[in-house]
Amino acid sequence: ATPADAGFGVKPEDLVAHVPIHSTRVGRKTGVLLLNIGTPASTTVEDVRDYLSRFLADDRVLEVKPKLLKSLLLQVVLATRPKGSAENYAKIWDAERGSPLQYHSEDLAKALQKELGEECIVESASRTPSPSSASFALAGVDEVLLVPMFPHYASSTTGSVLASAYSSAAEAYCTPYLRTVPPFFNHPAYLRAMKETVTADIGPGGKNVDHVLFSFHGIPEAQCTQTDDTEKVCLKRQNCCAEISTANRNCYRAQCFESARLLAAELGLPPDRWTIGFQSRLTLRGTIQWIRPYTDEALADLARQGKTRLAVLAPSFTADCVETLEELGITGREEFAEAGGKELVVVPCLNSSGAWVKSLAEILREQLAGQASTPTGR
């Protein structure tokens, strides 16, 4: 499995649109910035190593203490993983457009711009370096709506890109006015777009497949437990993710389980027709425990149970990338077949589909109007 691609620090210039931005108020200009995960500059081992070194250096991505231990682990990873990761990227790299994550993000920004019209100017950004001499003042951007393209909160994804954006913004002499779109895993618009995308492949009520596997990106257990201020619920109780509560409202695993329940209901799937798994774990020789159950084990188990035609979808990714196209689409298919499965239907991500463009525009308009809400519990 390939580790999470939650790129690198958002630079000040990435928070700035590269064209004049429309504003309905004199002296104030607004930008909408879609923040997604990073990607290597190319499929060469050198570029992949450079990407991984910066990605894993982020303490929100890889939380290992003391620093000396993390440094030693990074040396091992950077000496062993880049070659294999580069090969995986090469399998899904487009000859003309390059990284699928990159061009899907760019396509979404263009389509969203058309949908929103002059209401906003939309730009996409990731932690992939994008040299620019632009500054906030020169671009005329005073207000920026930050849009982490992750439906669920995790310190290594949403937390990481927002921390970088806040830090970069604070360095500007004229600090921009920032607003942020919260996790949208339970937003009706997101669920509606997912239903349309998934139903196209599995049929109404999942009639075209035997079973559905919801595969979410994995994270270390510690990134879940640290979100529980009570220290009494997250991974401390049996079925701690059975519902969203005040204690686990920011827990990634709890949000994923709630997301699966909501999506299953939207798709008309009874409880015995769907399963949850977490992929892309980076064990680092057993030093880090990752949240369970694991996707690769679920693929084999379901095949052995006679689920010969299985659908897998990745709700934690809004754009197809190496984790969906290679880890699920290539390696996942091989693992499923080896265990006796006949066909693994890999459902595409939302990417820049018409349904997602309209749904995301709805979410953004709510936020701009001050109507958005954050995940809450009882």
Short mmCIF file of C-alpha atoms in Angstrom, two decimals:
data_model
loop_
_atom_site.label_atom_id
_atom_site.label_comp_id
_atom_site.label_asym_id
_atom_site.label_seq_id
_atom_site.Cartn_x
_atom_site.Cartn_y
_atom_site.Cartn_z
CA ALA A 1 0.00 0.00 0.00
CA THR A 2 1.11 3.50 -0.70
CA PRO A 3 1.13 5.96 2.24
CA ALA A 4 -1.24 8.88 2.36
CA ASP A 5 -0.45 11.58 -0.16
CA ALA A 6 -1.25 14.52 2.09
CA GLY A 7 1.33 16.81 0.47
CA PHE A 8 3.32 19.71 1.80
CA GLY A 9 3.00 23.15 3.31
CA VAL A 10 0.67 25.51 1.56
CA LYS A 11 2.67 28.50 0.44
CA PRO A 12 1.43 32.09 0.64
CA GLU A 13 1.30 32.32 -3.14
CA ASP A 14 -0.93 29.23 -3.23
CA LEU A 15 -3.51 31.16 -1.23
CA VAL A 16 -3.66 33.79 -3.91
CA ALA A 17 -5.66 33.56 -7.10
CA HIS A 18 -3.60 34.36 -10.16
CA VAL A 19 -6.23 36.57 -11.74
CA PRO A 20 -8.20 39.55 -10.43
CA ILE A 21 -10.98 38.39 -8.13
CA HIS A 22 -14.50 39.75 -8.26
CA SER A 23 -15.89 41.33 -5.13
CA THR A 24 -19.31 42.69 -4.28
CA ARG A 25 -17.73 45.02 -1.74
CA VAL A 26 -15.38 47.86 -2.62
CA GLY A 27 -11.85 47.19 -1.38
CA ARG A 28 -12.47 43.54 -0.61
CA LYS A 29 -11.78 40.65 -2.97
CA THR A 30 -12.66 37.03 -2.28
CA GLY A 31 -10.93 33.85 -3.35
CA VAL A 32 -11.99 30.23 -2.99
CA LEU A 33 -9.08 27.84 -2.56
CA LEU A 34 -9.56 24.09 -2.97
CA LEU A 35 -6.92 22.39 -0.84
CA ASN A 36 -6.08 18.85 -1.80
CA ILE A 37 -3.31 16.39 -1.11
CA GLY A 38 0.02 16.67 -2.82
CA THR A 39 1.62 14.59 -5.51
CA PRO A 40 5.16 14.01 -6.80
CA ALA A 41 6.37 16.22 -9.64
CA SER A 42 7.01 13.11 -11.73
CA THR A 43 7.33 9.35 -11.41
CA THR A 44 11.11 9.36 -11.06
CA VAL A 45 12.47 7.82 -7.87
CA GLU A 46 14.16 11.14 -7.04
CA ASP A 47 10.92 13.14 -7.25
CA VAL A 48 8.99 10.55 -5.28
CA ARG A 49 11.67 10.49 -2.58
CA ASP A 50 11.59 14.28 -2.41
CA TYR A 51 7.81 14.18 -2.08
CA LEU A 52 7.81 11.53 0.64
CA SER A 53 10.57 13.24 2.60
CA ARG A 54 8.59 16.45 2.93
CA PHE A 55 5.26 14.69 3.36
CA LEU A 56 6.41 12.44 6.18
CA ALA A 57 8.43 15.23 7.82
CA ASP A 58 5.14 16.88 8.77
CA ASP A 59 4.48 16.01 12.42
CA ARG A 60 0.76 16.03 11.75
CA VAL A 61 1.25 13.28 9.17
CA LEU A 62 3.77 11.15 11.02
CA GLU A 63 3.61 11.59 14.79
CA VAL A 64 6.63 9.80 16.20
CA LYS A 65 8.48 10.83 19.35
CA PRO A 66 11.23 11.43 20.22
CA LYS A 67 12.51 13.25 17.14
CA LEU A 68 15.56 11.01 16.97
CA LEU A 69 13.34 7.95 16.51
CA LYS A 70 11.37 9.71 13.77
CA SER A 71 14.59 10.68 12.02
CA LEU A 72 15.76 7.06 12.06
CA LEU A 73 12.42 5.79 10.78
CA LEU A 74 12.44 8.35 7.97
CA GLN A 75 15.88 7.22 6.91
CA VAL A 76 14.61 3.66 6.63
CA VAL A 77 11.47 4.67 4.73
CA LEU A 78 13.29 6.96 2.31
CA ALA A 79 15.83 4.25 1.60
CA THR A 80 13.26 1.56 0.87
CA ARG A 81 9.91 2.97 -0.29
CA PRO A 82 10.55 5.51 -3.11
CA LYS A 83 11.34 2.91 -5.77
CA GLY A 84 8.15 0.91 -5.16
CA SER A 85 6.05 4.04 -4.82
CA ALA A 86 7.48 5.44 -8.07
CA GLU A 87 6.48 2.23 -9.84
CA ASN A 88 2.94 2.56 -8.48
CA TYR A 89 2.68 6.17 -9.63
CA ALA A 90 3.94 5.18 -13.08
CA LYS A 91 1.04 2.72 -13.42
CA ILE A 92 -1.57 5.47 -13.05
CA TRP A 93 0.29 8.49 -14.50
CA ASP A 94 -1.33 10.06 -17.56
CA ALA A 95 1.09 10.47 -20.46
CA GLU A 96 -0.19 13.96 -21.27
CA ARG A 97 -1.71 15.35 -18.07
CA GLY A 98 0.47 13.71 -15.46
CA SER A 99 -0.83 13.16 -11.94
CA PRO A 100 -4.53 12.18 -11.85
CA LEU A 101 -4.95 13.96 -8.52
CA GLN A 102 -3.49 17.13 -9.99
CA TYR A 103 -5.58 17.25 -13.15
CA HIS A 104 -8.79 16.17 -11.44
CA SER A 105 -8.29 19.04 -8.97
CA GLU A 106 -7.67 21.50 -11.79
CA ASP A 107 -10.73 20.27 -13.69
CA LEU A 108 -12.89 20.66 -10.60
CA ALA A 109 -11.70 24.22 -10.02
CA LYS A 110 -12.55 25.17 -13.62
CA ALA A 111 -15.97 23.54 -13.50
CA LEU A 112 -16.75 25.08 -10.12
CA GLN A 113 -15.72 28.49 -11.41
CA LYS A 114 -18.22 28.13 -14.24
CA GLU A 115 -20.93 27.01 -11.82
CA LEU A 116 -20.36 29.88 -9.38
CA GLY A 117 -19.94 32.51 -12.07
CA GLU A 118 -18.68 35.88 -10.90
CA GLU A 119 -19.59 35.13 -7.32
CA CYS A 120 -16.07 33.83 -6.69
CA ILE A 121 -12.80 33.05 -8.37
CA VAL A 122 -11.81 29.45 -7.70
CA GLU A 123 -8.26 28.13 -7.53
CA SER A 124 -6.91 24.72 -6.61
CA ALA A 125 -3.77 24.22 -4.57
CA SER A 126 -1.88 21.42 -2.92
CA ARG A 127 1.39 21.07 -1.15
CA THR A 128 3.11 20.47 -4.42
CA PRO A 129 5.47 23.45 -4.91
CA SER A 130 4.13 25.98 -7.38
CA PRO A 131 6.63 28.84 -7.77
CA SER A 132 4.99 32.22 -8.19
CA SER A 133 5.99 35.82 -7.63
CA ALA A 134 2.43 36.83 -6.79
CA SER A 135 1.57 38.20 -3.35
CA PHE A 136 -1.70 38.76 -1.57
CA ALA A 137 -1.57 42.51 -2.14
CA LEU A 138 -0.68 42.30 -5.83
CA ALA A 139 -3.44 39.79 -6.48
CA GLY A 140 -5.94 41.87 -4.54
CA VAL A 141 -7.06 38.97 -2.36
CA ASP A 142 -8.27 40.05 1.07
CA GLU A 143 -10.76 37.30 1.85
CA VAL A 144 -10.06 33.60 1.25
CA LEU A 145 -12.39 30.67 1.74
CA LEU A 146 -10.29 27.59 2.45
CA VAL A 147 -11.85 24.35 1.24
CA PRO A 148 -10.06 21.20 2.47
CA MET A 149 -11.10 18.56 -0.06
CA PHE A 150 -11.47 15.88 2.59
CA PRO A 151 -15.01 14.92 3.71
CA HIS A 152 -13.73 13.80 7.14
CA TYR A 153 -11.43 15.48 9.64
CA ALA A 154 -7.98 14.06 10.34
CA SER A 155 -4.97 15.87 11.71
CA SER A 156 -2.85 14.44 8.88
CA THR A 157 -5.10 15.80 6.13
CA THR A 158 -7.48 18.65 7.00
CA GLY A 159 -5.46 19.61 10.07
CA SER A 160 -2.22 19.61 8.12
CA VAL A 161 -3.32 21.74 5.16
CA LEU A 162 -5.17 24.21 7.38
CA ALA A 163 -2.24 24.57 9.78
CA SER A 164 0.01 25.32 6.82
CA ALA A 165 -2.48 27.78 5.35
CA TYR A 166 -2.93 29.61 8.66
CA SER A 167 0.82 29.80 9.17
CA SER A 168 1.40 31.11 5.65
CA ALA A 169 -1.36 33.68 5.97
CA ALA A 170 0.09 34.93 9.26
CA GLU A 171 3.36 35.76 7.52
CA ALA A 172 1.70 38.30 5.23
CA TYR A 173 1.95 41.93 6.32
CA CYS A 174 -1.68 42.44 5.33
CA THR A 175 -3.06 39.22 6.70
CA PRO A 176 -5.98 37.85 4.67
CA TYR A 177 -9.37 37.19 6.21
CA LEU A 178 -9.83 33.44 6.25
CA ARG A 179 -12.90 31.25 6.45
CA THR A 180 -12.91 27.47 6.35
CA VAL A 181 -15.34 24.84 5.10
CA PRO A 182 -15.78 22.21 7.83
CA PRO A 183 -15.97 18.43 7.23
CA PHE A 184 -18.89 17.65 4.92
CA PHE A 185 -19.21 13.86 5.24
CA ASN A 186 -22.78 14.24 6.52
CA HIS A 187 -23.84 17.13 4.28
CA PRO A 188 -26.91 16.27 2.18
CA ALA A 189 -25.28 17.70 -0.95
CA TYR A 190 -22.20 15.50 -0.59
CA LEU A 191 -24.35 12.42 0.08
CA ARG A 192 -26.49 13.25 -2.96
CA ALA A 193 -23.46 13.47 -5.24
CA MET A 194 -22.04 10.23 -3.86
CA LYS A 195 -25.35 8.44 -4.39
CA GLU A 196 -25.50 9.46 -8.05
CA THR A 197 -21.88 8.48 -8.70
CA VAL A 198 -22.03 5.13 -6.91
CA THR A 199 -25.46 4.09 -8.19
CA ALA A 200 -24.22 4.42 -11.76
CA ASP A 201 -21.88 1.48 -11.10
CA ILE A 202 -23.67 -0.71 -8.56
CA GLY A 203 -27.27 -0.10 -9.67
CA PRO A 204 -30.26 0.90 -7.52
CA GLY A 205 -30.00 -0.76 -4.14
CA GLY A 206 -26.69 -2.32 -5.21
CA LYS A 207 -28.47 -4.87 -7.40
CA ASN A 208 -25.50 -5.17 -9.76
CA VAL A 209 -23.09 -6.46 -7.07
CA ASP A 210 -23.05 -8.98 -4.24
CA HIS A 211 -21.63 -6.64 -1.63
CA VAL A 212 -20.21 -3.12 -1.14
CA LEU A 213 -16.95 -2.30 0.63
CA PHE A 214 -16.47 1.26 1.88
CA SER A 215 -12.69 1.73 1.91
CA PHE A 216 -11.46 4.78 3.81
CA HIS A 217 -7.89 5.98 4.07
CA GLY A 218 -6.26 4.67 7.22
CA ILE A 219 -4.56 6.75 9.91
CA PRO A 220 -2.69 5.85 13.11
CA GLU A 221 -4.89 5.08 16.11
CA ALA A 222 -3.25 7.90 18.06
CA GLN A 223 -4.67 10.46 15.64
CA CYS A 224 -8.12 9.31 16.71
CA THR A 225 -7.62 9.05 20.46
CA GLN A 226 -6.06 12.50 20.65
CA THR A 227 -9.30 14.06 19.40
CA ASP A 228 -11.21 12.75 22.44
CA ASP A 229 -10.84 15.37 25.18
CA THR A 230 -12.60 13.09 27.67
CA GLU A 231 -10.10 10.26 27.05
CA LYS A 232 -12.95 7.86 27.81
CA VAL A 233 -14.62 7.11 24.47
CA CYS A 234 -12.37 6.92 21.41
CA LEU A 235 -11.00 3.37 21.14
CA LYS A 236 -11.74 2.98 24.85
CA ARG A 237 -15.27 1.61 24.53
CA GLN A 238 -16.64 -1.24 22.48
CA ASN A 239 -18.46 0.15 19.44
CA CYS A 240 -17.09 3.61 20.21
CA CYS A 241 -17.92 4.67 16.65
CA ALA A 242 -21.53 3.51 16.75
CA GLU A 243 -22.66 7.13 16.79
CA ILE A 244 -21.27 10.64 16.69
CA SER A 245 -21.14 12.21 20.15
CA THR A 246 -19.53 15.27 21.67
CA ALA A 247 -16.48 13.23 22.67
CA ASN A 248 -15.80 11.71 19.24
CA ARG A 249 -17.18 14.44 16.98
CA ASN A 250 -13.66 15.13 15.61
CA CYS A 251 -12.59 11.49 15.47
CA TYR A 252 -11.78 10.43 11.92
CA ARG A 253 -12.80 6.82 12.48
CA ALA A 254 -16.13 7.81 14.01
CA GLN A 255 -16.84 10.16 11.11
CA CYS A 256 -15.99 7.40 8.63
CA PHE A 257 -18.37 4.94 10.28
CA GLU A 258 -21.12 7.55 10.31
CA SER A 259 -20.34 8.35 6.68
CA ALA A 260 -20.71 4.67 5.73
CA ARG A 261 -24.02 4.40 7.57
CA LEU A 262 -25.38 7.50 5.84
CA LEU A 263 -24.17 6.40 2.41
CA ALA A 264 -25.57 2.89 2.88
CA ALA A 265 -28.94 4.40 3.72
CA GLU A 266 -28.80 6.67 0.66
CA LEU A 267 -27.91 3.69 -1.54
CA GLY A 268 -30.59 1.47 -0.05
CA LEU A 269 -28.12 -1.11 1.26
CA PRO A 270 -29.22 -3.30 4.20
CA PRO A 271 -26.64 -3.87 6.99
CA ASP A 272 -25.58 -7.28 5.65
CA ARG A 273 -24.74 -5.87 2.21
CA TRP A 274 -21.88 -3.57 3.17
CA THR A 275 -18.56 -3.59 5.04
CA ILE A 276 -16.00 -1.00 6.17
CA GLY A 277 -12.23 -1.12 5.70
CA PHE A 278 -9.24 1.20 6.10
CA GLN A 279 -6.42 1.18 3.56
CA SER A 280 -2.93 2.61 2.97
CA ARG A 281 -1.39 1.79 6.32
CA LEU A 282 2.31 2.49 6.79
CA THR A 283 3.34 0.23 9.67
CA LEU A 284 6.96 1.34 9.95
CA ARG A 285 8.04 -2.04 11.27
CA GLY A 286 5.22 -2.27 13.79
CA THR A 287 6.01 1.00 15.57
CA ILE A 288 2.60 2.50 14.75
CA GLN A 289 -0.84 0.93 15.20
CA TRP A 290 -3.37 1.84 12.50
CA ILE A 291 -7.15 1.91 12.76
CA ARG A 292 -9.03 -1.25 11.83
CA PRO A 293 -10.51 -3.17 10.07
CA TYR A 294 -8.08 -3.31 7.15
CA THR A 295 -9.22 -3.10 3.53
CA ASP A 296 -6.81 -5.72 2.18
CA GLU A 297 -8.01 -8.25 4.77
CA ALA A 298 -11.65 -7.39 4.03
CA LEU A 299 -11.11 -8.00 0.29
CA ALA A 300 -9.79 -11.50 0.96
CA ASP A 301 -12.42 -12.30 3.60
CA LEU A 302 -15.33 -11.23 1.39
CA ALA A 303 -14.01 -13.25 -1.54
CA ARG A 304 -13.76 -16.35 0.66
CA GLN A 305 -17.34 -15.72 1.82
CA GLY A 306 -18.52 -16.06 -1.77
CA LYS A 307 -18.96 -12.36 -2.58
CA THR A 308 -17.69 -12.93 -6.11
CA ARG A 309 -18.78 -9.55 -7.52
CA LEU A 310 -17.72 -6.89 -5.05
CA ALA A 311 -17.94 -3.10 -5.35
CA VAL A 312 -15.41 -0.94 -3.53
CA LEU A 313 -15.62 2.81 -3.14
CA ALA A 314 -13.39 5.27 -1.30
CA PRO A 315 -15.52 8.00 0.35
CA SER A 316 -12.55 9.70 2.01
CA PHE A 317 -11.13 10.66 -1.40
CA THR A 318 -12.91 13.26 -3.53
CA ALA A 319 -10.46 12.81 -6.43
CA ASP A 320 -8.92 9.67 -7.85
CA CYS A 321 -5.26 9.23 -6.98
CA VAL A 322 -2.66 6.51 -6.47
CA GLU A 323 -4.58 5.09 -3.49
CA THR A 324 -7.73 4.54 -5.53
CA LEU A 325 -6.34 3.85 -9.00
CA GLU A 326 -3.41 1.63 -8.04
CA GLU A 327 -4.00 0.40 -4.50
CA LEU A 328 -7.64 -0.51 -5.13
CA GLY A 329 -7.85 -0.64 -8.92
CA ILE A 330 -4.74 -2.76 -9.53
CA THR A 331 -3.38 -4.29 -6.32
CA GLY A 332 -6.85 -4.61 -4.81
CA ARG A 333 -8.16 -6.47 -7.84
CA GLU A 334 -5.21 -8.85 -7.68
CA GLU A 335 -5.75 -9.55 -3.98
CA PHE A 336 -9.46 -10.11 -4.49
CA ALA A 337 -8.86 -12.52 -7.39
CA GLU A 338 -6.21 -14.45 -5.47
CA ALA A 339 -8.74 -15.04 -2.68
CA GLY A 340 -11.33 -16.41 -5.13
CA GLY A 341 -13.23 -13.27 -6.13
CA LYS A 342 -14.43 -12.89 -9.70
CA GLU A 343 -14.84 -9.14 -10.23
CA LEU A 344 -13.92 -6.10 -8.17
CA VAL A 345 -15.90 -3.05 -9.30
CA VAL A 346 -13.87 0.03 -8.31
CA VAL A 347 -16.24 3.00 -8.20
CA PRO A 348 -14.63 6.27 -9.40
CA CYS A 349 -14.28 9.19 -7.01
CA LEU A 350 -16.39 12.32 -7.42
CA ASN A 351 -13.57 14.05 -9.35
CA SER A 352 -15.16 16.86 -11.41
CA SER A 353 -18.49 15.18 -12.16
CA GLY A 354 -21.49 17.40 -12.75
CA ALA A 355 -23.19 16.10 -9.63
CA TRP A 356 -20.19 16.96 -7.47
CA VAL A 357 -19.71 20.39 -9.00
CA LYS A 358 -23.30 21.34 -8.19
CA SER A 359 -23.16 19.82 -4.72
CA LEU A 360 -19.86 21.47 -3.80
CA ALA A 361 -21.15 24.81 -5.09
CA GLU A 362 -24.11 24.40 -2.74
CA ILE A 363 -21.80 23.72 0.20
CA LEU A 364 -19.63 26.74 -0.64
CA ARG A 365 -22.59 29.09 -1.05
CA GLU A 366 -23.85 28.04 2.37
CA GLN A 367 -20.47 28.78 3.90
CA LEU A 368 -20.17 32.14 2.17
CA ALA A 369 -23.62 33.02 3.44
CA GLY A 370 -22.71 31.95 6.97
CA GLN A 371 -25.16 29.04 7.03
CA ALA A 372 -22.76 26.11 7.29
CA SER A 373 -22.55 23.87 10.34
CA THR A 374 -19.89 21.55 11.75
CA PRO A 375 -20.37 17.90 12.74
CA THR A 376 -21.91 17.75 16.17
CA GLY A 377 -23.03 15.00 18.47
CA ARG A 378 -25.27 14.39 21.40
#
